[in-house]
CSV table of C-alpha atoms and ligand atoms in Angstrom, one decimal:
chain,number,residue,atom,x,y,z
R,1,MET,CA,10.3,-16.3,-21.0
R,2,LYS,CA,7.2,-18.6,-21.6
R,3,ASP,CA,5.5,-16.9,-18.5
R,4,LEU,CA,5.9,-14.0,-21.0
R,5,GLU,CA,5.9,-14.7,-24.5
R,6,LYS,CA,3.8,-12.3,-26.5
R,7,VAL,CA,3.9,-10.1,-24.4
R,8,HIS,CA,7.9,-9.6,-24.1
R,9,LYS,CA,9.6,-7.1,-25.8
R,10,ASN,CA,11.3,-8.5,-28.7
R,11,GLU,CA,14.1,-7.1,-31.5
R,12,ARG,CA,11.5,-9.1,-33.8
R,13,ARG,CA,8.1,-7.5,-32.3
R,14,ASP,CA,7.6,-3.9,-32.4
R,15,ARG,CA,5.9,-0.8,-30.4
R,16,THR,CA,2.2,-1.7,-29.9
R,17,ILE,CA,0.4,1.2,-31.2
R,18,VAL,CA,-3.3,1.8,-29.0
R,19,THR,CA,-5.2,4.1,-31.4
R,20,VAL,CA,-7.4,6.0,-28.7
R,21,GLY,CA,-10.4,8.4,-31.0
R,22,ASP,CA,-7.1,10.8,-32.3
R,23,ILE,CA,-4.3,9.8,-29.9
R,24,ARG,CA,-1.9,6.6,-30.5
R,25,VAL,CA,-0.8,6.4,-27.9
R,26,GLY,CA,2.9,4.8,-27.0
R,27,ILE,CA,3.5,7.7,-30.1
R,28,ASP,CA,0.8,11.2,-28.5
R,29,CYS,CA,0.6,11.3,-25.4
R,30,LEU,CA,-2.6,10.0,-23.9
R,31,ILE,CA,-4.1,12.7,-21.1
R,32,VAL,CA,-6.7,10.4,-18.7
R,33,ALA,CA,-9.0,13.2,-17.1
R,34,GLY,CA,-12.5,13.4,-15.3
R,35,PRO,CA,-13.2,11.9,-11.3
R,36,CYS,CA,-13.1,8.5,-9.2
R,37,ALA,CA,-16.6,8.5,-9.8
R,38,VAL,CA,-19.2,9.7,-12.0
R,39,GLU,CA,-21.9,11.0,-9.6
R,40,SER,CA,-24.4,12.0,-11.7
R,41,ASP,CA,-25.2,13.1,-15.4
R,42,LYS,CA,-25.0,16.9,-14.6
R,43,GLN,CA,-22.0,16.3,-12.7
R,44,ILE,CA,-20.3,14.7,-15.9
R,45,ILE,CA,-21.0,16.1,-19.0
R,46,THR,CA,-20.0,19.3,-16.7
R,47,ILE,CA,-16.3,17.7,-16.0
R,48,ALA,CA,-15.6,15.8,-19.9
R,49,LYS,CA,-16.4,18.9,-21.3
R,50,GLU,CA,-14.2,20.8,-19.4
R,51,VAL,CA,-11.5,18.8,-19.3
R,52,LYS,CA,-11.5,18.0,-22.9
R,53,LYS,CA,-11.5,22.0,-23.2
R,54,ALA,CA,-8.4,21.6,-20.9
R,55,GLY,CA,-6.5,19.1,-23.4
R,56,ALA,CA,-7.5,15.5,-22.0
R,57,ASN,CA,-8.4,13.6,-24.4
R,58,LEU,CA,-10.3,9.9,-22.8
R,59,LEU,CA,-12.6,10.7,-20.4
R,60,ARG,CA,-12.6,8.7,-17.2
R,61,GLY,CA,-15.2,7.9,-14.8
R,62,ASN,CA,-16.5,4.7,-13.2
R,63,ILE,CA,-19.9,4.0,-12.7
R,64,TYR,CA,-19.2,1.3,-11.0
R,65,LYS,CA,-17.0,1.6,-7.1
R,66,PRO,CA,-14.9,-0.7,-6.1
R,67,ARG,CA,-15.1,-0.1,-2.2
R,68,THR,CA,-12.9,-1.5,1.1
R,69,SER,CA,-16.4,-1.2,2.6
R,70,PRO,CA,-20.2,-3.3,1.4
R,71,TYR,CA,-21.1,-0.1,3.2
R,72,SER,CA,-19.7,2.3,0.7
R,73,PHE,CA,-21.2,4.2,-1.9
R,74,SER,CA,-20.4,1.6,-5.0
R,75,GLY,CA,-21.5,3.8,-7.7
R,76,VAL,CA,-24.7,4.7,-10.0
R,77,GLN,CA,-24.8,1.2,-12.0
R,78,ALA,CA,-26.3,0.7,-14.9
R,79,LYS,CA,-28.0,4.2,-15.1
R,80,GLY,CA,-24.6,5.5,-15.6
R,81,LEU,CA,-24.4,3.9,-19.0
R,82,ARG,CA,-26.9,7.0,-20.1
R,83,TYR,CA,-24.9,9.7,-18.6
R,84,LEU,CA,-21.7,8.5,-20.3
R,85,ASN,CA,-23.8,8.3,-23.3
R,86,GLU,CA,-25.3,11.9,-23.5
R,87,VAL,CA,-20.8,13.1,-22.4
R,88,LYS,CA,-20.4,10.8,-26.2
R,89,LEU,CA,-23.3,12.6,-27.6
R,90,GLN,CA,-21.9,16.5,-26.0
R,91,THR,CA,-18.3,16.1,-26.4
R,92,GLY,CA,-17.8,13.7,-28.9
R,93,LEU,CA,-14.9,12.5,-25.7
R,94,PRO,CA,-13.7,8.7,-25.5
R,95,ILE,CA,-14.7,7.3,-22.0
R,96,VAL,CA,-12.5,5.0,-20.2
R,97,THR,CA,-14.2,3.3,-17.3
R,98,GLU,CA,-13.6,0.5,-14.6
R,99,VAL,CA,-15.7,-2.8,-15.3
R,100,LEU,CA,-15.8,-5.3,-12.5
R,101,ASP,CA,-18.4,-8.5,-14.2
R,102,ILE,CA,-17.8,-10.5,-17.0
R,103,ARG,CA,-21.3,-9.7,-17.4
R,104,ASP,CA,-21.1,-6.5,-18.0
R,105,ILE,CA,-18.3,-6.0,-20.4
R,106,GLU,CA,-20.8,-6.5,-22.8
R,107,LYS,CA,-23.1,-3.5,-22.4
R,108,VAL,CA,-20.4,-1.1,-21.3
R,109,ILE,CA,-18.5,-2.3,-24.7
R,110,GLU,CA,-21.6,-0.4,-26.6
R,111,TYR,CA,-21.0,2.9,-24.9
R,112,CYS,CA,-17.4,3.6,-23.9
R,113,ASP,CA,-14.2,2.9,-26.0
R,114,VAL,CA,-12.1,1.8,-23.2
R,115,ILE,CA,-12.6,-1.2,-20.2
R,116,GLN,CA,-10.6,-0.4,-17.2
R,117,VAL,CA,-9.3,-3.4,-15.4
R,118,GLY,CA,-8.9,-2.0,-11.9
R,119,SER,CA,-5.6,-2.5,-9.0
R,120,ARG,CA,-8.3,-5.1,-7.8
R,121,ASN,CA,-9.0,-7.3,-10.6
R,122,MET,CA,-5.4,-7.5,-11.8
R,123,GLN,CA,-5.5,-11.3,-10.7
R,124,ASN,CA,-8.8,-12.3,-12.5
R,125,TYR,CA,-8.0,-14.1,-14.9
R,126,SER,CA,-11.3,-15.0,-15.9
R,127,LEU,CA,-13.1,-11.0,-16.8
R,128,LEU,CA,-8.8,-11.3,-17.9
R,129,ARG,CA,-9.8,-13.8,-20.5
R,130,GLU,CA,-13.7,-11.8,-21.4
R,131,VAL,CA,-11.6,-9.2,-22.0
R,132,GLY,CA,-9.2,-10.3,-24.1
R,133,LYS,CA,-12.0,-11.3,-26.1
R,134,ILE,CA,-13.0,-8.5,-27.3
R,135,ASP,CA,-11.6,-5.7,-29.3
R,136,LYS,CA,-11.2,-2.1,-26.9
R,137,PRO,CA,-8.2,-1.2,-25.7
R,138,VAL,CA,-8.2,-2.5,-22.3
R,139,ILE,CA,-6.2,-0.8,-19.5
R,140,LEU,CA,-4.8,-3.3,-17.1
R,141,LYS,CA,-4.1,-1.3,-14.3
R,142,ARG,CA,-1.2,-2.9,-12.0
R,143,GLY,CA,-1.9,-4.8,-9.3
R,144,PHE,CA,-1.3,-2.9,-5.5
R,145,MET,CA,0.6,-5.7,-4.5
R,146,ALA,CA,2.0,-7.0,-8.3
R,147,THR,CA,5.2,-7.6,-8.8
R,148,ILE,CA,6.2,-6.6,-12.8
R,149,HIS,CA,6.8,-9.8,-13.5
R,150,GLU,CA,2.4,-10.8,-12.3
R,151,TRP,CA,1.7,-7.9,-13.8
R,152,LEU,CA,2.7,-8.3,-17.1
R,153,CYS,CA,1.5,-12.3,-16.3
R,154,SER,CA,-2.0,-10.5,-16.1
R,155,ALA,CA,-1.9,-8.6,-19.5
R,156,GLU,CA,-0.4,-11.9,-21.5
R,157,TYR,CA,-3.5,-13.3,-20.5
R,158,ILE,CA,-5.4,-10.5,-22.5
R,159,LEU,CA,-3.0,-11.0,-25.1
R,160,LEU,CA,-3.5,-14.9,-25.3
R,161,GLU,CA,-7.1,-14.7,-25.9
R,162,GLY,CA,-6.7,-12.4,-29.1
R,163,ASN,CA,-6.9,-8.5,-27.3
R,164,LYS,CA,-3.5,-6.4,-28.3
R,165,ASN,CA,-4.7,-3.5,-27.7
R,166,ILE,CA,-3.4,-3.5,-23.7
R,167,ILE,CA,-2.4,0.0,-22.2
R,168,LEU,CA,-1.3,-0.8,-18.6
R,169,CYS,CA,-1.3,1.3,-16.3
R,170,GLU,CA,1.5,1.7,-13.2
R,171,ARG,CA,-0.8,3.2,-10.0
R,172,GLY,CA,0.8,2.6,-7.3
R,173,ILE,CA,1.8,-0.4,-5.1
R,174,ARG,CA,1.8,-0.8,-1.6
R,175,THR,CA,4.9,-0.8,0.7
R,176,PHE,CA,6.2,0.0,4.7
R,177,GLU,CA,5.7,3.9,3.5
R,178,THR,CA,2.2,5.5,5.2
R,179,TYR,CA,2.3,9.3,4.0
R,180,THR,CA,1.2,8.8,0.1
R,181,ARG,CA,-0.8,6.1,0.5
R,182,ASN,CA,1.2,3.9,-2.2
R,183,THR,CA,4.3,4.2,-3.6
R,184,LEU,CA,3.7,5.6,-7.5
R,185,ASP,CA,6.7,3.4,-8.7
R,186,LEU,CA,8.2,5.2,-11.9
R,187,SER,CA,11.0,2.4,-11.9
R,188,SER,CA,8.0,0.2,-13.3
R,189,VAL,CA,7.8,2.5,-16.3
R,190,ALA,CA,11.2,2.6,-17.4
R,191,ALA,CA,11.3,-0.6,-16.9
R,192,LEU,CA,8.4,-1.7,-19.1
R,193,LYS,CA,10.2,0.5,-21.5
R,194,GLU,CA,12.4,-2.2,-21.4
R,195,LEU,CA,10.7,-5.4,-20.8
R,196,THR,CA,7.8,-5.0,-22.7
R,197,HIS,CA,6.0,-4.1,-26.9
R,198,LEU,CA,3.0,-2.4,-25.2
R,199,PRO,CA,2.5,1.3,-23.9
R,200,VAL,CA,1.8,2.4,-20.3
R,201,ILE,CA,0.2,5.2,-18.6
R,202,SER,CA,0.8,6.4,-14.9
R,203,ASP,CA,-1.6,7.5,-12.1
R,204,PRO,CA,-0.4,9.6,-9.7
R,205,SER,CA,-4.1,10.0,-8.4
R,206,HIS,CA,-4.1,6.5,-7.5
R,207,GLY,CA,-0.2,6.8,-6.5
R,208,THR,CA,0.4,8.8,-4.2
R,209,GLY,CA,-3.4,9.8,-2.5
R,210,LYS,CA,-2.4,13.5,-2.4
R,211,ARG,CA,-3.6,16.6,-4.6
R,212,GLY,CA,-1.1,18.3,-4.4
R,213,LEU,CA,1.7,15.3,-5.5
R,214,ILE,CA,-0.1,15.0,-8.7
R,215,LEU,CA,1.8,18.1,-11.3
R,216,PRO,CA,5.5,16.2,-10.0
R,217,LEU,CA,4.9,13.1,-10.0
R,218,CYS,CA,3.2,13.2,-13.6
R,219,LEU,CA,6.7,15.2,-15.2
R,220,SER,CA,8.5,13.0,-13.1
R,221,SER,CA,6.6,10.6,-15.1
R,222,ILE,CA,6.7,11.7,-18.4
R,223,MET,CA,10.4,12.1,-18.0
R,224,ALA,CA,10.6,8.1,-16.3
R,225,GLY,CA,9.3,7.4,-20.2
R,226,SER,CA,5.1,7.4,-19.6
R,227,ASP,CA,3.0,7.3,-22.6
R,228,GLY,CA,0.3,9.3,-20.7
R,229,VAL,CA,-1.0,10.1,-17.7
R,230,MET,CA,-4.3,9.5,-15.6
R,231,MET,CA,-5.6,11.7,-13.2
R,232,GLU,CA,-9.1,12.4,-11.1
R,233,VAL,CA,-10.8,15.6,-11.4
R,234,HIS,CA,-13.3,16.9,-10.4
R,235,THR,CA,-15.6,20.7,-10.2
R,236,ASP,CA,-15.4,20.2,-6.4
R,237,PRO,CA,-12.6,17.9,-6.2
R,238,ASN,CA,-13.1,18.2,-1.4
R,239,MET,CA,-16.9,17.3,-2.7
R,240,SER,CA,-15.9,14.4,-4.8
R,241,VAL,CA,-18.3,10.8,-3.7
R,242,SER,CA,-14.6,9.1,-3.2
R,243,ASP,CA,-11.0,9.9,-3.6
R,244,ALA,CA,-10.8,13.3,-2.9
R,245,ASN,CA,-7.7,13.5,-1.2
R,246,GLN,CA,-6.3,12.8,-4.5
R,247,THR,CA,-8.7,15.0,-6.8
R,248,ILE,CA,-7.7,18.3,-8.6
R,249,SER,CA,-10.3,21.4,-9.8
R,250,LEU,CA,-10.2,21.9,-13.6
R,251,GLU,CA,-8.5,24.7,-13.0
R,252,LYS,CA,-5.1,22.8,-11.6
R,253,PHE,CA,-6.1,20.3,-14.4
R,254,TYR,CA,-5.3,23.4,-16.9
R,255,ASP,CA,-2.4,23.5,-16.0
R,256,VAL,CA,-1.2,20.0,-15.5
R,257,ALA,CA,-2.6,19.2,-18.8
R,258,ASP,CA,-0.2,22.1,-20.2
R,259,LYS,CA,3.0,21.2,-18.4
R,260,VAL,CA,2.6,17.0,-19.4
R,261,LYS,CA,2.4,18.6,-22.6
R,262,LYS,CA,5.5,21.2,-22.0
R,263,THR,CA,6.7,17.7,-20.6
R,264,TRP,CA,6.6,16.1,-23.1
R,265,GLU,CA,7.8,18.1,-26.0
R,266,PHE,CA,11.0,18.5,-24.0
R,267,ARG,CA,11.6,14.8,-23.3
R,268,GLN,CA,11.3,14.1,-27.4
R,269,SER,CA,13.2,16.9,-27.9
R,270,ILE,CA,16.2,15.1,-26.3
R,271,SER,CA,14.8,11.4,-26.6
R,272,ASN,CA,17.8,10.2,-28.3
R,273,CYS,CA,19.3,10.6,-24.5
R,274,LEU,CA,16.6,8.2,-23.3
R,275,ILE,CA,15.8,4.1,-23.6
T,301,LIG,C1,-10.4,4.2,-10.4
T,301,LIG,O1,-9.5,4.3,-11.5
T,301,LIG,O2,-10.5,4.4,-10.4
T,301,LIG,C2,-9.8,2.9,-9.1
T,301,LIG,C3,-9.6,2.6,-9.2
T,301,LIG,O3,-8.0,2.6,-9.4
T,301,LIG,P1,-7.4,1.8,-8.6
T,301,LIG,O4,-8.0,0.0,-9.2
T,301,LIG,O5,-6.3,1.7,-9.0
T,301,LIG,O6,-7.3,1.4,-6.4
T,302,LIG,MN1,-10.4,7.0,-7.3
């Protein structure tokens, strides 16, 4: 299909492996953890050290926050880059952060290892073209109203500009269900294995909006074929400035990371039974 010429899986193209620190995404299990938002230097450094110890291999923390209400906290903005730089010096953990505006890309890639394009910007085509020109990996989250085809078209925009290091991230879609914040679509994870050579991870924090559902949905994502998971973690989850309900404690993260790794090993052990 012409729309998906570069993103489509075909016999001639091997799976894409994206290198993030020591992890080969597509071969190894990517575990992305950290707060929804960077709040202070102390907060992000403390969380980074702990999630690293517990097994995270990529730290998340947004300094620019897309918020539904213009009156909500919109992130610490550019000064957060100094905090993230300090995290890097103290922990060596690779860092992913979201970029909302093409004017911020240049300075963000000086400090961060991976750029996130969030759900609300999945169809921001000028942003997609710009991140297509950089030489750092991009996590492309699924638009909460986007079909799999539309999501893959967005990845195609990035690939067309030359950046092949794309990790798709299922983060839930809006459905008629209201108990959960979104419906985490695990069928997309399995479907993407048939449709594209790009790796895919899933984000049960945004996908469910409920901290109690993060563990079971992380494990089921791995079993559906996910190349990793992303979740929100905080030293004091209820005090998180954003997304508190879907944020787990550091203690819980130890448990989740351990079980994700065990599930990953189990999947490897039966991999010839899976697609
Ligand atoms: C996030 O990961 O911080 C975020 C805002 O997620 P999403 O774009 O999936 O809503
Ligand atoms: Mn969040």
